[in-house]
JSON list of C-alpha atoms and ligand atoms in Angstrom, two decimals:
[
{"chain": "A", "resi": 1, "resn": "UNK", "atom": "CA", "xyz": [-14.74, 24.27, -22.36]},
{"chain": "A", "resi": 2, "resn": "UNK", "atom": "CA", "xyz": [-12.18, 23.23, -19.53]},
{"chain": "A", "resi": 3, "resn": "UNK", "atom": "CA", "xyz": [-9.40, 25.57, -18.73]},
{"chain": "A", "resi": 4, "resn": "UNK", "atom": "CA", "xyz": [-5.78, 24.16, -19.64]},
{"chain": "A", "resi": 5, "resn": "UNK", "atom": "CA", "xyz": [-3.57, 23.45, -17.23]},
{"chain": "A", "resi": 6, "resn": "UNK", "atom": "CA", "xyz": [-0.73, 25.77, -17.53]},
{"chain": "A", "resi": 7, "resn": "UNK", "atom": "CA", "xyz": [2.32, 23.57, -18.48]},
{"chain": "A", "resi": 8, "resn": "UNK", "atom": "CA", "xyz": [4.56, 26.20, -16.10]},
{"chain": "A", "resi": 9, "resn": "UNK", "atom": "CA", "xyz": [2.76, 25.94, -12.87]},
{"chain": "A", "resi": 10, "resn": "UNK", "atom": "CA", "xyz": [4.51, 23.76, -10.18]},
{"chain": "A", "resi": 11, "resn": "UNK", "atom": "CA", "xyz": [1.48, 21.77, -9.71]},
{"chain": "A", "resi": 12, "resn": "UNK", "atom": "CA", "xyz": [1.62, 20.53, -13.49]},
{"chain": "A", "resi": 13, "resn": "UNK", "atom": "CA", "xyz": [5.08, 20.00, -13.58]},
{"chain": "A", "resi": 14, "resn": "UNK", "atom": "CA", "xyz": [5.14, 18.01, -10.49]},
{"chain": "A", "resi": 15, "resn": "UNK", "atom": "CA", "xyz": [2.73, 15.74, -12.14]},
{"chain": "A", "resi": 16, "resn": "UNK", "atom": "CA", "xyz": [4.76, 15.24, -14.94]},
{"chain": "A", "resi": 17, "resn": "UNK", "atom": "CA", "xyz": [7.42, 14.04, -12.16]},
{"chain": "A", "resi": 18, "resn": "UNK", "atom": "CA", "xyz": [5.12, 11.92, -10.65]},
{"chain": "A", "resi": 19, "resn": "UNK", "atom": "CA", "xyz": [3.54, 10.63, -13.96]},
{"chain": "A", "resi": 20, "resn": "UNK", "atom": "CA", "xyz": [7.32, 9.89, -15.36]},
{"chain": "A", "resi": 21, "resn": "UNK", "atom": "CA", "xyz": [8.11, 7.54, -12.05]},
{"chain": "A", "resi": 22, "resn": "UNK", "atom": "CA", "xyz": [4.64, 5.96, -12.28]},
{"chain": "A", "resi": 23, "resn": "UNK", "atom": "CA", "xyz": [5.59, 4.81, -15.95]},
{"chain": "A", "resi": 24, "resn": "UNK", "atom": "CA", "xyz": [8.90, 3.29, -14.15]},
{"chain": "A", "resi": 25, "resn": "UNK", "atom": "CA", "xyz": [7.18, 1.59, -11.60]},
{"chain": "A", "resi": 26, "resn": "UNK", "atom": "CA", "xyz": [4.90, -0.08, -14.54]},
{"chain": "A", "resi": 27, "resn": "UNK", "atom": "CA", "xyz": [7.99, -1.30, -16.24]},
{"chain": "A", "resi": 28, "resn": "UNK", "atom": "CA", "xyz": [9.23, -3.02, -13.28]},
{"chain": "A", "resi": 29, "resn": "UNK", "atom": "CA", "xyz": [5.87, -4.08, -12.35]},
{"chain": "A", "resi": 30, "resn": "UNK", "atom": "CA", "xyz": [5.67, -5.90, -15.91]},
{"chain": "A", "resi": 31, "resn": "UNK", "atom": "CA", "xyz": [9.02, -7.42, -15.70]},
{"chain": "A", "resi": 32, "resn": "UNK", "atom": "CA", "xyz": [8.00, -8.96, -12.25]},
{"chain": "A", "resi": 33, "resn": "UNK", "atom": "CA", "xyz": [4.96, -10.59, -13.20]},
{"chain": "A", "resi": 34, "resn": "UNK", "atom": "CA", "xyz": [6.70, -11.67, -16.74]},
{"chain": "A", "resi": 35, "resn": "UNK", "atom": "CA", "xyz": [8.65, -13.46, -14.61]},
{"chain": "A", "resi": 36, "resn": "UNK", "atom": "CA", "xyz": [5.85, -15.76, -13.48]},
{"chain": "A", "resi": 37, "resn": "UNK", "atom": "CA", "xyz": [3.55, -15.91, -16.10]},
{"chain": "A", "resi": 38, "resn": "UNK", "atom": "CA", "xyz": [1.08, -13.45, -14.93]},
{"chain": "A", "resi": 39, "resn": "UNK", "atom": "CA", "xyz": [-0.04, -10.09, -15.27]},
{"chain": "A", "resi": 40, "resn": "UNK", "atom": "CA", "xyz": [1.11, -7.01, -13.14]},
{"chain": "A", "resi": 41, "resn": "UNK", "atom": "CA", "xyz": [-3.02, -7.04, -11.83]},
{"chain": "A", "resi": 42, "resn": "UNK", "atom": "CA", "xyz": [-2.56, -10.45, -10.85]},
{"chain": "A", "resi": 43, "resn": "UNK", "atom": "CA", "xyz": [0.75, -10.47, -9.27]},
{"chain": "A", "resi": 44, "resn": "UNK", "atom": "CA", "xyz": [-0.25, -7.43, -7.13]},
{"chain": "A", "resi": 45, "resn": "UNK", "atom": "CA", "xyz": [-3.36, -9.39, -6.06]},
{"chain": "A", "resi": 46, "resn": "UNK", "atom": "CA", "xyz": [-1.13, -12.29, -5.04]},
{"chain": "A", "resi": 47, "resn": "UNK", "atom": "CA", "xyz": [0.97, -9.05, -3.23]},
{"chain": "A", "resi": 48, "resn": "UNK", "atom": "CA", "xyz": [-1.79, -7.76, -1.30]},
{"chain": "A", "resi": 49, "resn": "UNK", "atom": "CA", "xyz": [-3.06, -11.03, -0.49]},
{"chain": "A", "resi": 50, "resn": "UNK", "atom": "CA", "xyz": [-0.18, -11.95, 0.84]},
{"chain": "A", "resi": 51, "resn": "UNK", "atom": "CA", "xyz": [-0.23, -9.15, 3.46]},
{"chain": "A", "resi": 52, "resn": "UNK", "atom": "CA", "xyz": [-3.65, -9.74, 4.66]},
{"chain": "A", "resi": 53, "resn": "UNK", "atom": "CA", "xyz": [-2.76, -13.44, 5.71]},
{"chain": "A", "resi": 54, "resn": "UNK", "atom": "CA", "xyz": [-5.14, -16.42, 6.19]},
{"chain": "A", "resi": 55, "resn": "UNK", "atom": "CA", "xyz": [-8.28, -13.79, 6.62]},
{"chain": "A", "resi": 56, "resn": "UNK", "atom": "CA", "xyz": [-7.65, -12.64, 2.97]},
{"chain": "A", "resi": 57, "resn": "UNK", "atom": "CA", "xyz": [-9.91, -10.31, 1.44]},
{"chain": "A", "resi": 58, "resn": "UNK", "atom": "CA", "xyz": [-13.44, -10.00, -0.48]},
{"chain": "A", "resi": 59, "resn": "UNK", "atom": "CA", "xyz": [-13.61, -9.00, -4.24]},
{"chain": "A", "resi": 60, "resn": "UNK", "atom": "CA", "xyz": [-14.84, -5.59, -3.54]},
{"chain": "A", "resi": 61, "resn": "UNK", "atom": "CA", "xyz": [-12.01, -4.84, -1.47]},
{"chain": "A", "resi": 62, "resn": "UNK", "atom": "CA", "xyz": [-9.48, -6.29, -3.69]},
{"chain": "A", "resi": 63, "resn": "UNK", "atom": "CA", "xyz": [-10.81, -4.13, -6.33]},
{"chain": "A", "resi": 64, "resn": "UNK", "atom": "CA", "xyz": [-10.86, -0.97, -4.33]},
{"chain": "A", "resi": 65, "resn": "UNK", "atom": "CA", "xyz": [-7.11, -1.34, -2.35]},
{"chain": "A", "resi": 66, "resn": "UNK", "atom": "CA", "xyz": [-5.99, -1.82, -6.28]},
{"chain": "A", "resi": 67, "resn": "UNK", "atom": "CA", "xyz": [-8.24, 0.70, -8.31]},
{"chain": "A", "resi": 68, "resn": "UNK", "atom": "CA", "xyz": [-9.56, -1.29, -10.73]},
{"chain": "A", "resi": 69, "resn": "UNK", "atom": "CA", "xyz": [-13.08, -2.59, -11.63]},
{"chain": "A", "resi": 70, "resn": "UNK", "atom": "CA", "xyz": [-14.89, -5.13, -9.95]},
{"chain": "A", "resi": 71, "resn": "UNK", "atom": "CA", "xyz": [-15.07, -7.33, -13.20]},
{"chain": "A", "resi": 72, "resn": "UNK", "atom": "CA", "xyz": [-11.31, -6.54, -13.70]},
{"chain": "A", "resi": 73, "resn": "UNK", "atom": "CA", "xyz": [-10.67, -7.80, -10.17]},
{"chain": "A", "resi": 74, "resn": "UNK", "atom": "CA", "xyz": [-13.07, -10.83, -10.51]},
{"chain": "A", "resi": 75, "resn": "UNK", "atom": "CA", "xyz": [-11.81, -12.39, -13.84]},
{"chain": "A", "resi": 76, "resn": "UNK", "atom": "CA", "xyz": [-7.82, -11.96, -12.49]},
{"chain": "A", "resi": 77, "resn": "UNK", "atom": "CA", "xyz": [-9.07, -13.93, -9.14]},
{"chain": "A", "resi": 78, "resn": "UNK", "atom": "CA", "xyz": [-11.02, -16.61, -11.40]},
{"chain": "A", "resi": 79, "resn": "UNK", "atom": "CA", "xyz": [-7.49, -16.55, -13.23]},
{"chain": "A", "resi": 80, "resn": "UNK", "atom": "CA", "xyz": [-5.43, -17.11, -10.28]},
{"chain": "A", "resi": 81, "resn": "UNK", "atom": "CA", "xyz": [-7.70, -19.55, -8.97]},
{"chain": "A", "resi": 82, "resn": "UNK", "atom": "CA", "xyz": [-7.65, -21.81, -12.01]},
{"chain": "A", "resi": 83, "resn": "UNK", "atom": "CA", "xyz": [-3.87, -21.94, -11.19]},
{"chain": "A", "resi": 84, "resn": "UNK", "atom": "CA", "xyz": [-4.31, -22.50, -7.51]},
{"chain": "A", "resi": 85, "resn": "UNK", "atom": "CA", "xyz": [-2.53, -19.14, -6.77]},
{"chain": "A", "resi": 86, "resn": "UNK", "atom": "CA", "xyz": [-5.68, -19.03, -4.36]},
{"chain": "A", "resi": 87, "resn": "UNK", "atom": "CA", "xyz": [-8.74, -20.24, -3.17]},
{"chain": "A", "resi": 88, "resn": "UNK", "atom": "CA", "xyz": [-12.10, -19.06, -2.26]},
{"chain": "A", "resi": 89, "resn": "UNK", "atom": "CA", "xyz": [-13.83, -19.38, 1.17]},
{"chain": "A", "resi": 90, "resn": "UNK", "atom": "CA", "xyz": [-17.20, -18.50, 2.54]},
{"chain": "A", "resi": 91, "resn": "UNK", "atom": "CA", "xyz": [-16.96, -15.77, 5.03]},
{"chain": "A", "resi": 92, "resn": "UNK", "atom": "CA", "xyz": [-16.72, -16.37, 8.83]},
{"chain": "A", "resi": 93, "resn": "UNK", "atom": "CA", "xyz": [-20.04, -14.24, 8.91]},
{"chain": "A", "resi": 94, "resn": "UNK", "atom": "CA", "xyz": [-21.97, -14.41, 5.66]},
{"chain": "A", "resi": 95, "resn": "UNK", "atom": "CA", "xyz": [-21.06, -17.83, 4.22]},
{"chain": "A", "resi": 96, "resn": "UNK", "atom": "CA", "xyz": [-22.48, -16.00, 0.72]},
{"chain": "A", "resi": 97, "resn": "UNK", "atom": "CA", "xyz": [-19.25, -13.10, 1.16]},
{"chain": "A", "resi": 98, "resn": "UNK", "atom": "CA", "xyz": [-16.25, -14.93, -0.37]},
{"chain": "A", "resi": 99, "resn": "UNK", "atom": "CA", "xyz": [-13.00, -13.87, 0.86]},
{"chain": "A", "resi": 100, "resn": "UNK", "atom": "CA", "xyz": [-9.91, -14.71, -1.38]},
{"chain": "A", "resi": 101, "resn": "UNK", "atom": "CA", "xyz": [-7.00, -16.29, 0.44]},
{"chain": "A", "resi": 102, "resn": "UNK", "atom": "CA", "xyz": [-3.43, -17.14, -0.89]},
{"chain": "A", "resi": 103, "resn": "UNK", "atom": "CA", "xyz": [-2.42, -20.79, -1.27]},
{"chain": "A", "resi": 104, "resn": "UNK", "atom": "CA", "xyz": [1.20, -22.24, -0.67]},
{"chain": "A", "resi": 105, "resn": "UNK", "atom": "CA", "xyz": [1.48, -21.99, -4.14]},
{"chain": "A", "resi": 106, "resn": "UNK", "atom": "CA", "xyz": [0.41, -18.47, -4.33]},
{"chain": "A", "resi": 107, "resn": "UNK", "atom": "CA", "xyz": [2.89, -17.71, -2.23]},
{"chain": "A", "resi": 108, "resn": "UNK", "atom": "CA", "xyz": [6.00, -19.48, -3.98]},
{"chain": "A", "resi": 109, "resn": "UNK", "atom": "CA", "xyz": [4.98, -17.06, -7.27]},
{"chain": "A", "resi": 110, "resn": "UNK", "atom": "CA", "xyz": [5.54, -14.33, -5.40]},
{"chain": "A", "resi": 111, "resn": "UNK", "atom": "CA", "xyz": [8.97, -15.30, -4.46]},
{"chain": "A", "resi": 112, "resn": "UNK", "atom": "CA", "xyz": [9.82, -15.96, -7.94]},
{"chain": "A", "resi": 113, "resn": "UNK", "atom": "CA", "xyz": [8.69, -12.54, -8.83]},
{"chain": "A", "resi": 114, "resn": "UNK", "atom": "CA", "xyz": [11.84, -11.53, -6.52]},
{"chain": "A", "resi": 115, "resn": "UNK", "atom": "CA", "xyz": [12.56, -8.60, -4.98]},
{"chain": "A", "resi": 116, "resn": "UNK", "atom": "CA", "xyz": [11.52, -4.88, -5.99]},
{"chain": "A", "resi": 117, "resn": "UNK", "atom": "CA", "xyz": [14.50, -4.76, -8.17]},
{"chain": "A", "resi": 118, "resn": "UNK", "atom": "CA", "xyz": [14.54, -2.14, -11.31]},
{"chain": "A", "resi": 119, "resn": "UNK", "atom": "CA", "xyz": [14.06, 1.17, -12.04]},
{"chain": "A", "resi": 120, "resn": "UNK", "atom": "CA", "xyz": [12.43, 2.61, -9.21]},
{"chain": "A", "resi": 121, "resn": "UNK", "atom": "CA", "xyz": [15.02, 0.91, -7.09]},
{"chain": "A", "resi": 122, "resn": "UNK", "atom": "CA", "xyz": [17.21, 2.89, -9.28]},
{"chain": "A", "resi": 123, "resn": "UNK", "atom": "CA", "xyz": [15.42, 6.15, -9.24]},
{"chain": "A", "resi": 124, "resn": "UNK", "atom": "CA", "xyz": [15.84, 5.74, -5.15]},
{"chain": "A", "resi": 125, "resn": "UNK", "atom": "CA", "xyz": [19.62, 5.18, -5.77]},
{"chain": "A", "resi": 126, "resn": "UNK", "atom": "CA", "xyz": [19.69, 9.11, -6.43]},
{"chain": "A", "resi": 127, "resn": "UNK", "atom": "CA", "xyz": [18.81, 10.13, -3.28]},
{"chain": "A", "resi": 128, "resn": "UNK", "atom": "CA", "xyz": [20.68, 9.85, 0.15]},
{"chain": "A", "resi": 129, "resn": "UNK", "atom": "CA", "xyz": [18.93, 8.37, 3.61]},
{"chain": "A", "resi": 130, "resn": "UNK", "atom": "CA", "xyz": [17.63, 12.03, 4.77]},
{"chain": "A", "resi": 131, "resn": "UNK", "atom": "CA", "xyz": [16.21, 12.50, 1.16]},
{"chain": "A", "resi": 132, "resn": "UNK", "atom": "CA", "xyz": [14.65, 8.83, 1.11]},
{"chain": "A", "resi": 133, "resn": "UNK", "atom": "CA", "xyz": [13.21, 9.91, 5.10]},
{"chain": "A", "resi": 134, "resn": "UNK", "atom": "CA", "xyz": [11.25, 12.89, 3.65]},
{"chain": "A", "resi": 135, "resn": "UNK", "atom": "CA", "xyz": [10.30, 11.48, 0.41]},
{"chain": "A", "resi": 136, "resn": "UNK", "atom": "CA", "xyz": [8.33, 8.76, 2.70]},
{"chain": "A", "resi": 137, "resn": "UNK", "atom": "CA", "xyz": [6.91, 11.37, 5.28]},
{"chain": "A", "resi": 138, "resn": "UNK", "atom": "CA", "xyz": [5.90, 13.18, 1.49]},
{"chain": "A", "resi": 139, "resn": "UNK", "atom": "CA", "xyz": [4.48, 10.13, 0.28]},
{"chain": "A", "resi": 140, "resn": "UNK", "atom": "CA", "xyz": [2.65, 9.50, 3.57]},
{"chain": "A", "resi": 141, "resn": "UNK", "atom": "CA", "xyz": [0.63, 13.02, 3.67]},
{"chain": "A", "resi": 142, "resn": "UNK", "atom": "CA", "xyz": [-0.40, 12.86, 0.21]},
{"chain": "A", "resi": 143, "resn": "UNK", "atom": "CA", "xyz": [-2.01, 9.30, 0.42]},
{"chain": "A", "resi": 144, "resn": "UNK", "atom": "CA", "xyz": [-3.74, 10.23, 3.66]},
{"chain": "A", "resi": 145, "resn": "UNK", "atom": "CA", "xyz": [-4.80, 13.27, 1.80]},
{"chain": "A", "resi": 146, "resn": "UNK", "atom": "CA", "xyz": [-6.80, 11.20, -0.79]},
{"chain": "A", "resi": 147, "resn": "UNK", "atom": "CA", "xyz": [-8.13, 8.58, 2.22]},
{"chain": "A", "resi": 148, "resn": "UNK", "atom": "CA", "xyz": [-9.16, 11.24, 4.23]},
{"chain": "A", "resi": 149, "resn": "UNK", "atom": "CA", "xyz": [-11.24, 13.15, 1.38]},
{"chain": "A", "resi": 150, "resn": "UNK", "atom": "CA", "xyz": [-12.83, 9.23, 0.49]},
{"chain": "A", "resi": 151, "resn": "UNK", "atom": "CA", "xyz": [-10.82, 8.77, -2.89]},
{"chain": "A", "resi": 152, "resn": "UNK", "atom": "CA", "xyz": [-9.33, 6.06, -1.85]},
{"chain": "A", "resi": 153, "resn": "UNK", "atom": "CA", "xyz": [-9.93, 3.22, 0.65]},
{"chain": "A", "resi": 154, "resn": "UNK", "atom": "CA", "xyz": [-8.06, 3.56, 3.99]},
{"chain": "A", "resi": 155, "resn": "UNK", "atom": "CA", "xyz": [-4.40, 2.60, 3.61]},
{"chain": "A", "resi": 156, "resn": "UNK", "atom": "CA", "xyz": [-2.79, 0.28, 6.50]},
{"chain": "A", "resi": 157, "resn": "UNK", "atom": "CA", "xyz": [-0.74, 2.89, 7.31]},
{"chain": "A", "resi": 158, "resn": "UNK", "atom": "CA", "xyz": [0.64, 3.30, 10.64]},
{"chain": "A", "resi": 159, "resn": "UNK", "atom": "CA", "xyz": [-0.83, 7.07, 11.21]},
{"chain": "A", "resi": 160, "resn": "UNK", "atom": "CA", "xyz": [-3.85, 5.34, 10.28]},
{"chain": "A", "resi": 161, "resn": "UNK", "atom": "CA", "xyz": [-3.44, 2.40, 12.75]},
{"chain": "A", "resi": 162, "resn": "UNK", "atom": "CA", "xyz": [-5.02, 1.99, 16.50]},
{"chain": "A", "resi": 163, "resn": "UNK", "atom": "CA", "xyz": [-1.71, 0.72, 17.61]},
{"chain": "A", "resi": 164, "resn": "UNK", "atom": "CA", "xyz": [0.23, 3.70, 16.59]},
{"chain": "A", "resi": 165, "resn": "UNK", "atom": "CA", "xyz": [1.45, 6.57, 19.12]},
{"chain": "A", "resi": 166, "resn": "UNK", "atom": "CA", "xyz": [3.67, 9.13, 17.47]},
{"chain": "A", "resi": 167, "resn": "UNK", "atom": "CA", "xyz": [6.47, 10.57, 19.30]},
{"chain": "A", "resi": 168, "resn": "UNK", "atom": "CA", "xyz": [5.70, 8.88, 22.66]},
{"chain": "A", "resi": 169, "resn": "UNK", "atom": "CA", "xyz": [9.59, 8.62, 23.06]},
{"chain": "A", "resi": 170, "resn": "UNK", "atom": "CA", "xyz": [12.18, 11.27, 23.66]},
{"chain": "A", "resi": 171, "resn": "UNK", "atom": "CA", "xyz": [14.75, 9.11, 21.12]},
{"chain": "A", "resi": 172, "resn": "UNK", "atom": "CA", "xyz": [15.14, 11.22, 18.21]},
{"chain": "A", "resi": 173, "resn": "UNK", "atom": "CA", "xyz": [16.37, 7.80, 16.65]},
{"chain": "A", "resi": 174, "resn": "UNK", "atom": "CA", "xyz": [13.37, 6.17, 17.49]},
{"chain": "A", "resi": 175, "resn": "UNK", "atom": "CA", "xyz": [10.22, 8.65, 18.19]},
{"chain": "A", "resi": 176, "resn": "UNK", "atom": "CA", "xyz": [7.55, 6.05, 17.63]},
{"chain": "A", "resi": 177, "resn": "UNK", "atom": "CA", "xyz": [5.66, 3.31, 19.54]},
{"chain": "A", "resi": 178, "resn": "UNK", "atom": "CA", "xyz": [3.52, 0.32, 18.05]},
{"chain": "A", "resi": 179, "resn": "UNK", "atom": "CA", "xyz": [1.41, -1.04, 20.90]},
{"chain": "A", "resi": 180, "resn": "UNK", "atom": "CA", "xyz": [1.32, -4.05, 19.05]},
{"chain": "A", "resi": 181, "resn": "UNK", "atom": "CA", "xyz": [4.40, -5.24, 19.20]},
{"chain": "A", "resi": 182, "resn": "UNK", "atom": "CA", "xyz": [5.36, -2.53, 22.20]},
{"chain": "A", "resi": 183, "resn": "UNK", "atom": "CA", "xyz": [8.26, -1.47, 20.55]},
{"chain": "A", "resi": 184, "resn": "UNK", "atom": "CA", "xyz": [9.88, 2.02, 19.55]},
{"chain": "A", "resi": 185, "resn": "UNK", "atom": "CA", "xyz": [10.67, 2.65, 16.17]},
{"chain": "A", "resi": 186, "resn": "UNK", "atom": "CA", "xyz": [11.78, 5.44, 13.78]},
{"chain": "A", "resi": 187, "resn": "UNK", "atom": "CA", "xyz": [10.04, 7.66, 10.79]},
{"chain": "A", "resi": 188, "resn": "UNK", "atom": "CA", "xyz": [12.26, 5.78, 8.40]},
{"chain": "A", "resi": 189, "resn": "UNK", "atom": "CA", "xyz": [10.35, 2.48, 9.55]},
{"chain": "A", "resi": 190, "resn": "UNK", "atom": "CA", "xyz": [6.79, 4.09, 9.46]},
{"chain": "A", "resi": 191, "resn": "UNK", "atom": "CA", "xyz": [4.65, 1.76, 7.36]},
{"chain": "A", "resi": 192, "resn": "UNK", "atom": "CA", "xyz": [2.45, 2.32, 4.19]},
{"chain": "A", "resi": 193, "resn": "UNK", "atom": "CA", "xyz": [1.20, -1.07, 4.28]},
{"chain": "A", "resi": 194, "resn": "UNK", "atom": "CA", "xyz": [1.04, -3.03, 7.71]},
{"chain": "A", "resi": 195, "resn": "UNK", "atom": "CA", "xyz": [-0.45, -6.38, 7.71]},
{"chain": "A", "resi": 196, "resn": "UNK", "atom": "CA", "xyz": [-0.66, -6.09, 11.62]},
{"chain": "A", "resi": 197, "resn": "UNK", "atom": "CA", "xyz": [-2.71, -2.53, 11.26]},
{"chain": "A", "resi": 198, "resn": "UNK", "atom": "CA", "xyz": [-6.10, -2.24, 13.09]},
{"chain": "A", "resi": 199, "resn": "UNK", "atom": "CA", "xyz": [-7.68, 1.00, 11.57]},
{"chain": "A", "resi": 200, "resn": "UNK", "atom": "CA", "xyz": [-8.65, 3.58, 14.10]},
{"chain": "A", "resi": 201, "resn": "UNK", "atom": "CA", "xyz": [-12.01, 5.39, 14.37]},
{"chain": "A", "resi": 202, "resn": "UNK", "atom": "CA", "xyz": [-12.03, 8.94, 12.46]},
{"chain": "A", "resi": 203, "resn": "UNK", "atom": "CA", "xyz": [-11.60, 11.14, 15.47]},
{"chain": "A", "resi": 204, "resn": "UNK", "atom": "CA", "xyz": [-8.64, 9.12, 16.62]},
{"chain": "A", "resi": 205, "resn": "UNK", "atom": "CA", "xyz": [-6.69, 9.26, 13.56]},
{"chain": "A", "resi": 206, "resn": "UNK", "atom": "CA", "xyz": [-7.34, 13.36, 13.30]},
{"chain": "A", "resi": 207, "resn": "UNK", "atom": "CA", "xyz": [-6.19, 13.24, 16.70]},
{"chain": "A", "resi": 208, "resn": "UNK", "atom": "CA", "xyz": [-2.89, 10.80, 16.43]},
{"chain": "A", "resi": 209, "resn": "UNK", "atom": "CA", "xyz": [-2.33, 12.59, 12.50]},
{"chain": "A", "resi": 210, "resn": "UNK", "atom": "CA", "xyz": [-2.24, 16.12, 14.46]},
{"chain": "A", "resi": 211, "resn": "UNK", "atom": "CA", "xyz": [0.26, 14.45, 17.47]},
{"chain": "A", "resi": 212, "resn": "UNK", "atom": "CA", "xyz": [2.34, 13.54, 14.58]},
{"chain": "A", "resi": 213, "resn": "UNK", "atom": "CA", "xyz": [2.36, 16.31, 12.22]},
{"chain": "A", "resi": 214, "resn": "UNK", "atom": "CA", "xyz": [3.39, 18.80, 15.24]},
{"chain": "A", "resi": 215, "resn": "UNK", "atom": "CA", "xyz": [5.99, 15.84, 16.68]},
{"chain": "B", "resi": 1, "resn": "LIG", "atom": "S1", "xyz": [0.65, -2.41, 13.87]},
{"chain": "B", "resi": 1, "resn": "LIG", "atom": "FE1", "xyz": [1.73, -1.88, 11.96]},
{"chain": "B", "resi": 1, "resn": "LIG", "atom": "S2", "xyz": [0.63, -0.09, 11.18]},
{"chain": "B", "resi": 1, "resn": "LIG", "atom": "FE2", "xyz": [0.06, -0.33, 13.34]},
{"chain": "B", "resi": 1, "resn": "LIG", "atom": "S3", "xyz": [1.51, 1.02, 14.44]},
{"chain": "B", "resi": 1, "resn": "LIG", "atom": "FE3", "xyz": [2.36, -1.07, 14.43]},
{"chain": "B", "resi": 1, "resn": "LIG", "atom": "S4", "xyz": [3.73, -1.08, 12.64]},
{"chain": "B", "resi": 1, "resn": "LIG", "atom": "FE4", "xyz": [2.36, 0.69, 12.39]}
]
């Protein structure tokens, strides 16, 4: 029989945090796509679509960058296709691989979902800029935990990204460079999800993760 988890430990308890903001971020997520007609799968589909440009994506990885089910994945495209939210193209390589793409009117819905107004927004409200600053840098080692160990699917992060070079500057402002748009930037502009971001081979990203962890 499996151990309980003991309701004290900080572990547990900080799940219980993170499960409580999770159910707030579901409520918004259902009021945005209520908004449009559609479902909170399908709006984020039209989300991460829209960040991946005219490439768009396969099924496969739709279904993985979102963590649900292939079939899941496949009947809310077939959904959003009947509606011309998007289309379907043969790959560049294998014209068999379809890769999903946003239409024009794809892309209106998403501006009628508005802006990530609600109770996250709200939750965020709480905290002041140098709180908000390490929350992200938080958020950012825990997802590159779970990419790292293969639970999830490589985020377009920027300490995941080619282009990145952590603290190449001595601007405490503005630490960072992106070689691809050669500019400097700060840790409150570091990016979770980049649709510019090239992903760099394993041993780079140890290398650029370590260069950034020890700033
Ligand atoms: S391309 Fe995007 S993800 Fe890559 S370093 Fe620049 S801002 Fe970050």
């Amino acid at each position: 029989m499996k151990t309980p988890q003991d309701p004290l430990s900080l572990d547990f308890r900080i799940g219980e945090g993170l499960s409580r903001l999770a159910m707030a971020h579901r409520v918004d997520d259902w009021d945005r796509a209520k908004a449009t007609g559609l479902n909170p799968t399908q709006l984020a589909i039209l989300g991460l679509l829209e960040r991946r440009g005219e490439t768009g994506l396969g099924v496969k990885e739709i279904a993985a960058q979102l963590g649900v089910s292939q079939p899941t994945a496949s009947d809310s495209i077939n959904a959003l296709e009947r509606k011309e939210y998007v289309a379907k193209h043969p790959g560049m390589i294998d014209k068999r691989a379809v890769r999903v793409v946003l239409t024009t009117d794809g892309l209106a819905v998403i501006g009628q979902a508005g802006q990530e107004n609600g109770l996250a927004t709200e939750a965020l409200a709480a905290l002041d800029a140098d709180e908000r600053e390490d929350l992200l840098l938080t958020l950012i080692k825990m997802i590159r935990h779970l990419q790292e160990t293969g639970a999830i699917p490589v985020q377009r992060m920027c300490v995941s990204c080619r282009y990145f070079a952590p603290f190449a500057h001595a601007d405490a402002a503005r630490p960072h460079h992106c070689k691809f748009v050669d500019a400097a930037f700060g840790q409150r502009e570091l990016r979770i999800d980049c649709r510019d971001h090239v992903e760099a081979d394993p041993s780079s990203r140890a290398a650029t993760w370590d260069a950034f962890q020890t700033g």
